[in-house]
Short mmCIF file of C-alpha atoms in Angstrom, two decimals:
data_model
loop_
_atom_site.label_atom_id
_atom_site.label_comp_id
_atom_site.label_asym_id
_atom_site.label_seq_id
_atom_site.Cartn_x
_atom_site.Cartn_y
_atom_site.Cartn_z
CA MET A 1 147.43 122.12 87.08
CA ILE A 2 145.26 121.76 90.17
CA GLN A 3 142.20 121.67 87.90
CA SER A 4 143.72 118.69 86.09
CA PHE A 5 144.20 116.85 89.39
CA ILE A 6 140.58 117.52 90.33
CA LYS A 7 139.33 116.31 86.96
CA LYS A 8 141.49 113.18 87.30
CA GLN A 9 139.96 112.30 90.68
CA PHE A 10 136.42 112.69 89.37
CA LEU A 11 137.19 110.48 86.37
CA LEU A 12 138.63 107.79 88.66
CA PHE A 13 135.38 107.63 90.60
CA ILE A 14 133.12 107.81 87.55
CA ARG A 15 134.98 104.95 85.85
CA ASN A 16 134.63 102.74 88.92
CA PRO A 17 130.96 101.63 89.04
CA HIS A 18 131.57 99.40 92.06
CA GLU A 19 132.67 102.37 94.17
CA LEU A 20 129.75 104.45 92.94
CA LEU A 21 127.33 101.70 93.92
CA VAL A 22 128.82 101.51 97.42
CA LEU A 23 128.94 105.27 97.95
CA LEU A 24 125.52 106.11 96.50
CA GLY A 25 123.42 102.95 96.33
CA MET A 26 124.27 101.31 99.64
CA PRO A 27 123.32 104.31 101.84
CA PHE A 28 119.90 104.57 100.20
CA ILE A 29 119.26 100.84 100.66
CA LEU A 30 120.28 101.01 104.35
CA VAL A 31 118.11 104.09 104.93
CA THR A 32 115.12 102.21 103.54
CA ILE A 33 115.77 99.01 105.49
CA LEU A 34 116.60 100.62 108.85
CA GLY A 35 113.96 103.32 108.52
CA PHE A 36 111.10 100.88 108.00
CA ALA A 37 112.46 98.15 110.29
CA LEU A 38 112.98 100.49 113.26
CA GLY A 39 110.26 102.99 112.46
CA ASN A 40 107.83 101.71 115.10
CA VAL A 41 110.57 101.72 117.74
CA MET A 42 111.89 105.22 117.05
CA ASP A 43 108.81 107.05 115.84
CA GLY A 44 106.22 106.05 118.40
CA ASP A 45 102.98 107.95 117.81
CA ASP A 46 103.31 110.74 115.25
CA GLY A 47 107.03 110.75 115.66
CA ALA A 48 106.91 111.49 119.39
CA PRO A 49 108.81 109.47 121.97
CA THR A 50 107.03 106.21 122.82
CA ILE A 51 105.68 106.08 126.38
CA HIS A 52 104.39 102.93 128.02
CA ALA A 53 104.05 103.50 131.75
CA LYS A 54 103.26 100.66 134.12
CA ILE A 55 101.67 102.11 137.26
CA ALA A 56 101.08 100.35 140.56
CA LEU A 57 98.04 101.53 142.52
CA VAL A 58 98.26 100.53 146.19
CA ASN A 59 95.06 101.21 148.14
CA GLU A 60 95.54 100.79 151.88
CA GLY A 61 91.99 101.88 152.69
CA ASN A 62 88.41 101.05 151.80
CA GLU A 63 86.60 103.72 149.82
CA GLN A 64 83.07 102.52 150.58
CA ALA A 65 83.85 102.14 154.28
CA ASP A 66 85.22 105.71 154.33
CA ILE A 67 82.03 107.01 152.69
CA GLN A 68 79.83 105.18 155.17
CA ARG A 69 81.90 106.53 158.02
CA PHE A 70 81.46 110.06 156.72
CA VAL A 71 77.71 109.57 156.18
CA HIS A 72 77.26 108.38 159.78
CA GLU A 73 79.21 111.39 160.99
CA VAL A 74 77.06 113.80 158.97
CA GLU A 75 73.84 112.23 160.18
CA SER A 76 74.91 112.73 163.79
CA MET A 77 75.67 116.42 163.25
CA LYS A 78 73.28 119.23 164.16
CA LEU A 79 72.42 120.28 160.62
CA SER A 80 69.18 120.76 158.72
CA ALA A 81 67.73 117.84 156.80
CA ASN A 82 68.50 119.55 153.46
CA GLN A 83 72.16 120.11 154.39
CA LYS A 84 72.55 116.50 155.51
CA GLN A 85 70.95 115.19 152.33
CA MET A 86 73.15 117.42 150.16
CA MET A 87 76.33 116.25 151.91
CA VAL A 88 75.35 112.57 151.78
CA HIS A 89 74.47 112.84 148.07
CA THR A 90 77.78 114.58 147.30
CA ALA A 91 79.84 112.14 149.37
CA LYS A 92 78.39 109.13 147.55
CA ALA A 93 79.11 110.75 144.20
CA MET A 94 82.73 111.81 144.73
CA LEU A 95 84.60 108.45 144.83
CA PRO A 96 88.09 109.96 144.46
CA VAL A 97 89.99 106.65 144.34
CA THR A 98 87.63 105.10 141.78
CA THR A 99 87.79 108.27 139.71
CA LEU A 100 91.60 108.28 139.74
CA LYS A 101 91.80 104.64 138.72
CA ASN A 102 89.03 104.39 136.12
CA GLU A 103 88.35 107.87 134.75
CA VAL A 104 91.83 109.41 134.90
CA LEU A 105 94.54 106.75 134.63
CA GLY A 106 92.17 104.31 132.96
CA SER A 107 90.61 106.80 130.54
CA LYS A 108 90.34 105.98 126.85
CA GLU A 109 92.85 108.69 125.96
CA LEU A 110 95.56 107.32 128.25
CA LYS A 111 95.10 103.57 127.90
CA LYS A 112 97.66 103.36 125.11
CA TYR A 113 100.22 105.04 127.37
CA ILE A 114 99.40 103.70 130.84
CA LYS A 115 98.77 100.29 132.33
CA VAL A 116 97.38 100.39 135.89
CA VAL A 117 98.06 97.40 138.13
CA THR A 118 96.22 97.13 141.46
CA VAL A 119 98.65 95.92 144.11
CA GLN A 120 97.97 94.71 147.62
CA PRO A 121 99.56 96.82 150.40
CA SER A 122 101.52 93.79 151.61
CA LYS A 123 103.37 93.67 148.27
CA LEU A 124 104.39 97.36 148.25
CA LYS A 125 108.01 96.67 149.24
CA LYS A 126 108.37 94.08 146.48
CA VAL A 127 106.85 96.40 143.88
CA ARG A 128 109.21 99.24 144.86
CA GLN A 129 112.10 96.95 143.94
CA ASP A 130 110.54 96.07 140.57
CA ASP A 131 112.15 98.25 137.89
CA SER A 132 109.33 97.61 135.42
CA TYR A 133 107.07 100.10 137.24
CA ALA A 134 107.41 103.75 136.23
CA ALA A 135 105.54 104.99 139.30
CA ILE A 136 103.66 103.82 142.38
CA ILE A 137 100.61 105.63 143.75
CA LYS A 138 99.84 104.75 147.35
CA VAL A 139 96.40 105.64 148.69
CA PRO A 140 96.70 105.81 152.51
CA ASN A 141 94.09 104.42 154.89
CA GLY A 142 91.22 106.88 155.37
CA PHE A 143 92.07 108.89 152.24
CA THR A 144 88.49 109.14 150.96
CA TYR A 145 87.25 110.07 154.44
CA SER A 146 89.87 112.86 154.64
CA VAL A 147 88.92 114.12 151.16
CA LEU A 148 85.23 114.32 152.14
CA ARG A 149 85.92 116.11 155.42
CA ASN A 150 88.26 118.53 153.67
CA ALA A 151 85.84 119.26 150.83
CA LEU A 152 82.51 119.33 152.65
CA LEU A 153 83.28 120.15 156.29
CA GLY A 154 86.22 122.49 155.87
CA GLU A 155 88.77 120.20 157.53
CA GLN A 156 92.13 121.97 157.50
CA GLN A 157 94.22 118.80 157.26
CA PRO A 158 94.38 117.95 153.52
CA ALA A 159 94.27 114.41 152.18
CA LYS A 160 97.56 113.25 150.69
CA LEU A 161 98.59 110.63 148.17
CA SER A 162 102.03 109.05 148.27
CA PHE A 163 103.74 109.06 144.90
CA TYR A 164 106.90 107.05 144.19
CA VAL A 165 108.75 107.49 140.90
CA ASN A 166 111.30 105.31 139.14
CA GLU A 167 114.34 107.52 138.55
CA GLY A 168 115.42 105.25 135.72
CA LYS A 169 112.21 106.02 133.81
CA GLU A 170 112.28 109.78 134.07
CA MET A 171 110.07 110.60 131.08
CA THR A 172 107.27 108.16 131.92
CA SER A 173 107.30 108.94 135.64
CA GLU A 174 107.04 112.69 134.98
CA PHE A 175 104.22 112.00 132.54
CA VAL A 176 102.24 110.14 135.23
CA GLU A 177 103.12 112.71 137.88
CA ASP A 178 101.62 115.49 135.76
CA ILE A 179 98.38 113.49 135.43
CA VAL A 180 98.12 112.95 139.19
CA LEU A 181 98.78 116.64 139.84
CA GLU A 182 95.95 117.49 137.45
CA PHE A 183 93.69 115.14 139.41
CA GLN A 184 94.67 116.75 142.71
CA GLN A 185 94.09 120.25 141.36
CA ARG A 186 90.55 119.35 140.29
CA TYR A 187 89.69 118.05 143.75
CA SER A 188 91.36 121.06 145.37
CA MET A 189 89.01 123.27 143.36
CA PHE A 190 86.09 121.14 144.48
CA SER A 191 87.21 121.48 148.12
CA ALA A 192 87.43 125.26 147.77
CA LEU A 193 83.87 125.35 146.45
CA GLY A 194 82.68 123.22 149.37
CA LYS A 195 84.36 125.45 151.94
CA SER A 196 82.83 128.53 150.32
CA GLY A 197 79.32 127.10 150.52
CA PHE A 198 78.72 126.88 146.77
CA ILE A 199 77.83 123.18 146.79
CA ASN A 200 74.13 122.36 146.91
CA HIS A 201 71.67 119.75 145.57
CA SER A 202 72.04 120.97 142.00
CA PHE A 203 75.83 120.71 142.06
CA THR A 204 77.36 117.69 140.34
CA ILE A 205 80.87 116.38 140.48
CA PRO A 206 82.80 117.67 137.47
CA ASP A 207 84.14 115.00 135.16
CA ILE A 208 87.91 114.74 135.23
CA HIS A 209 89.26 114.11 131.77
CA VAL A 210 92.95 114.14 130.93
CA GLN A 211 93.85 114.34 127.28
CA GLY A 212 96.83 112.11 126.54
CA LYS A 213 99.37 113.79 124.32
CA VAL A 214 103.11 113.30 124.12
CA GLU A 215 105.28 116.15 122.90
CA THR A 216 108.99 116.62 122.47
CA VAL A 217 110.56 118.60 125.29
CA THR A 218 111.64 121.48 123.05
CA LYS A 219 108.29 121.63 121.20
CA LYS A 220 110.29 121.19 117.98
CA LYS A 221 109.41 118.91 115.10
CA PRO A 222 110.20 115.27 116.03
CA ILE A 223 112.63 113.23 113.93
CA HIS A 224 111.23 110.15 112.19
CA ALA A 225 113.26 107.00 111.67
CA ILE A 226 113.60 107.51 107.90
CA THR A 227 114.86 111.05 108.45
CA TYR A 228 117.26 109.94 111.18
CA TYR A 229 118.83 107.20 109.08
CA MET A 230 118.96 109.41 105.99
CA VAL A 231 121.33 111.66 107.94
CA GLY A 232 123.10 108.82 109.77
CA MET A 233 123.94 106.81 106.67
CA SER A 234 124.92 109.87 104.62
CA VAL A 235 127.43 111.19 107.17
CA MET A 236 128.85 107.67 107.55
CA PHE A 237 129.32 106.84 103.87
CA VAL A 238 130.83 110.22 103.06
CA LEU A 239 133.83 109.17 105.18
CA TYR A 240 134.57 106.44 102.63
CA ILE A 241 135.39 109.18 100.13
CA ALA A 242 138.49 110.01 102.19
CA SER A 243 139.74 106.41 102.33
CA ASN A 244 139.10 105.86 98.61
CA VAL A 245 140.98 109.02 97.66
CA GLY A 246 143.91 107.95 99.84
CA SER A 247 143.96 104.53 98.16
CA TYR A 248 143.79 106.03 94.67
CA ALA A 249 146.67 108.35 95.47
CA PHE A 250 148.84 105.51 96.76
CA ASN A 251 148.08 103.43 93.65
CA GLU A 252 149.32 106.37 91.58
CA LYS A 253 152.53 106.30 93.59
CA GLN A 254 152.88 102.56 92.98
CA LEU A 255 152.37 103.08 89.24
CA HIS A 256 154.95 105.92 89.29
CA VAL A 257 152.34 108.47 88.21
CA PHE A 258 153.32 110.62 91.17
CA ASP A 259 156.98 110.39 90.18
CA ARG A 260 156.19 111.61 86.66
CA ILE A 261 154.22 114.52 88.17
CA LEU A 262 157.28 115.54 90.20
CA LEU A 263 159.54 115.16 87.14
CA ALA A 264 157.23 117.57 85.31
CA ASP A 265 158.33 120.16 87.86
CA VAL A 266 154.95 120.17 89.62
CA SER A 267 155.10 120.80 93.36
CA LYS A 268 154.00 118.00 95.65
CA TRP A 269 151.92 120.60 97.49
CA SER A 270 150.02 121.34 94.27
CA TYR A 271 149.29 117.61 94.09
CA MET A 272 148.11 117.56 97.74
CA THR A 273 146.02 120.69 97.18
CA GLY A 274 144.37 118.93 94.26
CA ILE A 275 143.71 115.92 96.51
CA PHE A 276 142.14 118.15 99.16
CA ILE A 277 139.91 120.14 96.80
CA SER A 278 138.79 117.09 94.81
CA THR A 279 137.92 115.23 98.04
CA VAL A 280 135.89 118.21 99.26
CA LEU A 281 134.02 118.44 95.97
CA LEU A 282 133.40 114.68 95.76
CA ALA A 283 132.03 114.65 99.33
CA PHE A 284 129.85 117.68 98.63
CA VAL A 285 128.41 116.10 95.47
CA GLN A 286 127.84 112.74 97.18
CA LEU A 287 126.00 114.32 100.14
CA ASN A 288 123.78 116.42 97.89
CA ILE A 289 122.89 113.41 95.73
CA LEU A 290 122.08 111.25 98.78
CA TYR A 291 120.02 113.91 100.53
CA GLY A 292 118.34 114.97 97.31
CA VAL A 293 117.24 111.49 96.26
CA THR A 294 116.20 110.38 99.76
CA SER A 295 114.32 113.60 100.46
CA SER A 296 112.45 113.31 97.16
CA VAL A 297 111.53 109.65 97.61
CA TYR A 298 110.42 109.95 101.25
CA HIS A 299 109.08 113.52 101.07
CA ILE A 300 111.50 114.98 103.61
CA LYS A 301 111.65 118.77 103.65
CA TRP A 302 114.66 120.83 104.69
CA PRO A 303 113.35 124.00 106.42
CA ALA A 304 116.52 126.02 105.72
CA LEU A 305 118.29 125.10 102.48
CA PHE A 306 121.08 127.68 102.90
CA SER A 307 121.95 126.36 106.38
CA PHE A 308 121.93 122.82 104.99
CA LEU A 309 124.45 123.78 102.31
CA ILE A 310 126.71 125.47 104.88
CA VAL A 311 126.76 122.37 107.10
CA THR A 312 127.33 120.15 104.06
CA LEU A 313 130.26 122.29 102.96
CA ALA A 314 131.76 122.19 106.47
CA LEU A 315 131.46 118.38 106.57
CA SER A 316 133.00 118.15 103.08
CA LEU A 317 135.97 120.23 104.28
CA ALA A 318 136.43 117.82 107.19
CA VAL A 319 136.37 114.86 104.79
CA GLY A 320 138.87 116.69 102.58
CA GLY A 321 141.19 117.06 105.54
CA LEU A 322 140.90 113.34 106.27
CA GLY A 323 141.62 112.57 102.61
CA VAL A 324 144.93 114.45 102.51
CA LEU A 325 145.98 113.04 105.90
CA LEU A 326 145.36 109.45 104.78
CA THR A 327 147.23 110.15 101.55
CA ALA A 328 150.20 111.56 103.48
CA LEU A 329 150.28 108.60 105.88
CA ASN A 330 150.06 106.10 103.03
CA PHE A 331 152.99 107.80 101.34
CA ARG A 332 154.95 107.95 104.60
CA ILE A 333 154.74 104.24 105.43
CA ASN A 334 154.68 103.27 101.73
CA SER A 335 151.57 101.16 102.20
CA GLU A 336 147.83 101.34 101.65
CA GLN A 337 147.15 99.89 105.12
CA VAL A 338 146.25 103.26 106.67
CA SER A 339 143.37 103.78 104.25
CA ARG A 340 142.22 100.20 104.72
CA PHE A 341 142.35 100.50 108.52
CA PHE A 342 140.39 103.75 108.37
CA GLN A 343 137.82 102.20 106.02
CA SER A 344 137.32 98.97 107.95
CA VAL A 345 137.75 100.05 111.58
CA LEU A 346 137.68 103.81 112.14
CA VAL A 347 134.64 104.53 109.97
CA THR A 348 132.64 101.93 111.91
CA LEU A 349 133.90 103.29 115.24
CA PHE A 350 133.10 106.88 114.25
CA SER A 351 129.64 105.79 113.11
CA LEU A 352 128.89 104.06 116.42
CA LEU A 353 130.08 107.02 118.47
CA GLY A 354 128.45 109.58 116.20
CA GLY A 355 125.03 107.90 116.28
CA SER A 356 124.66 106.70 112.68
CA PHE A 357 123.17 103.36 113.78
CA PHE A 358 121.27 104.47 116.91
CA PRO A 359 121.11 107.60 119.12
CA SER A 360 124.24 106.70 121.08
CA GLY A 361 124.26 110.15 122.70
CA GLN A 362 121.25 109.10 124.78
CA LEU A 363 123.34 106.47 126.58
CA SER A 364 125.25 109.07 128.60
CA ASP A 365 126.53 112.64 128.47
CA PHE A 366 130.05 111.29 127.98
CA MET A 367 129.01 109.31 124.88
CA ASN A 368 127.21 112.37 123.53
CA THR A 369 130.31 114.54 123.99
CA LEU A 370 132.59 111.89 122.51
CA GLY A 371 130.30 111.46 119.51
CA ASN A 372 130.29 115.19 118.82
CA PHE A 373 134.08 115.11 118.49
CA THR A 374 133.78 112.90 115.41
CA PRO A 375 133.14 114.74 112.12
CA ASN A 376 130.12 112.59 111.31
CA GLY A 377 128.67 112.98 114.82
CA SER A 378 129.08 116.75 114.88
CA SER A 379 127.55 117.17 111.42
CA MET A 380 124.74 114.74 112.26
CA SER A 381 123.76 116.82 115.28
CA ALA A 382 123.70 119.91 113.09
CA TYR A 383 121.61 118.26 110.36
CA LEU A 384 119.05 116.92 112.84
CA LYS A 385 118.69 120.33 114.47
CA LEU A 386 118.09 121.93 111.07
CA LEU A 387 115.44 119.31 110.29
CA GLN A 388 113.74 120.13 113.59
CA GLY A 389 113.48 123.78 112.65
CA TYR A 390 116.49 125.29 114.40
CA GLY A 391 118.29 128.18 112.76
CA LEU A 392 121.87 128.56 111.58
CA THR A 393 122.97 130.17 114.86
CA GLU A 394 122.09 126.98 116.78
CA VAL A 395 124.49 124.89 114.66
CA THR A 396 127.33 127.42 114.35
CA HIS A 397 129.46 125.58 116.91
CA SER A 398 129.23 122.37 114.84
CA ILE A 399 130.21 124.24 111.67
CA LEU A 400 133.20 125.87 113.39
CA TYR A 401 134.31 122.54 114.81
CA LEU A 402 134.18 120.86 111.39
CA CYS A 403 136.25 123.68 109.88
CA LEU A 404 138.82 123.47 112.70
CA PHE A 405 138.90 119.69 112.31
CA SER A 406 139.63 120.13 108.60
CA ALA A 407 142.42 122.60 109.31
CA ALA A 408 143.95 120.27 111.92
CA MET A 409 143.94 117.36 109.46
CA VAL A 410 145.62 119.49 106.78
CA VAL A 411 148.34 120.61 109.22
CA ALA A 412 148.87 116.99 110.31
CA SER A 413 149.16 115.90 106.66
CA VAL A 414 151.86 118.53 106.00
CA TRP A 415 153.84 117.12 108.93
CA ALA A 416 153.23 113.49 107.93
CA PHE A 417 154.03 113.83 104.23
CA PRO A 418 157.52 112.43 103.61
CA LYS A 419 160.38 114.53 102.36
CA ARG A 420 161.43 114.28 98.71
CA GLY A 421 164.23 111.87 99.53
CA ASN A 422 161.89 109.50 101.37
CA LEU A 423 159.18 109.21 98.72
CA SER A 424 160.42 106.04 97.11
#
């Protein structure tokens, strides 16, 4: 008998082309539109996070004046002519501030990531209050002079740069901080060579090149916009299966089909079991069709097919639980309003929290946690991890949650389903 109920549900969907168009055609259209429209925003360069850092460079000193000051000091020292000439030649070639500005931060590799703005020292306070800057590099007065004395004369007091970061732009500020640290390490090496006496006429200042490359923090494969919205739209539209099944079941009650089933001495729990299993199967088929077609058209590869099927089955069970709960509530209040409310309000709310339209979890930890409590949000997190190359063990908690969610919905439907005397 349960097989007959399952067959009936499938025939209801197949004979309703409008529902099929909404459940299968609409997600694919939205994936295409959103994926291409927001691709540049989400993908960045090669799918990595987009970084555009605006850096303020505040120079409180005068590099050429510092060099001249050092040259005069060297010329007054009791050194041989060759030593003086070597130090003067090296001092005029170092130019640490110019190197930092033009060859490091202004290098060809980093220009697409960094914009350097030279700021007068008098405007430092104003710039620190400007949230558009990811970082501020302050070059103190006498910095170049200190660098030269430290590198060539063995001065123990090191030259220091002041570095201010914008806590609201954590990724970009850390990116710039790493570049400045690389710059400092190169000059520290140069200073060590100078103190050890390895610098002579034949020694030249090493070029400082920083290769600009942005990687995801976990070193995993980044998610492109098309891939993101393939998952987001699929886990959203699969929820409509539950509301449609609940509406179909209530229509059967209105047409007295359910009454005839009971008169045929068929248990109402057999009917509800058929509703649950058919909803699970319909959701499973819908998800596989959507993922299969989208993956084929846009050449998206699933690294672990078995793990994908497990997550899909867990999500289908959750949708099945929602289907029987909506059916029970419709029967209890003798109205289709529960399914309609779920379809028009709750699906949209779940989609916003779960991240179907945008990565809402990035707004705050609370939003991320809240989104993972929705069936679509939990499954979406699992799907995206699988697409990044994670294994089944990393998504086990999402699978268990979806199964527990399904069980909770089934238990709630048993409680909500009206007694035999209240079915009319």
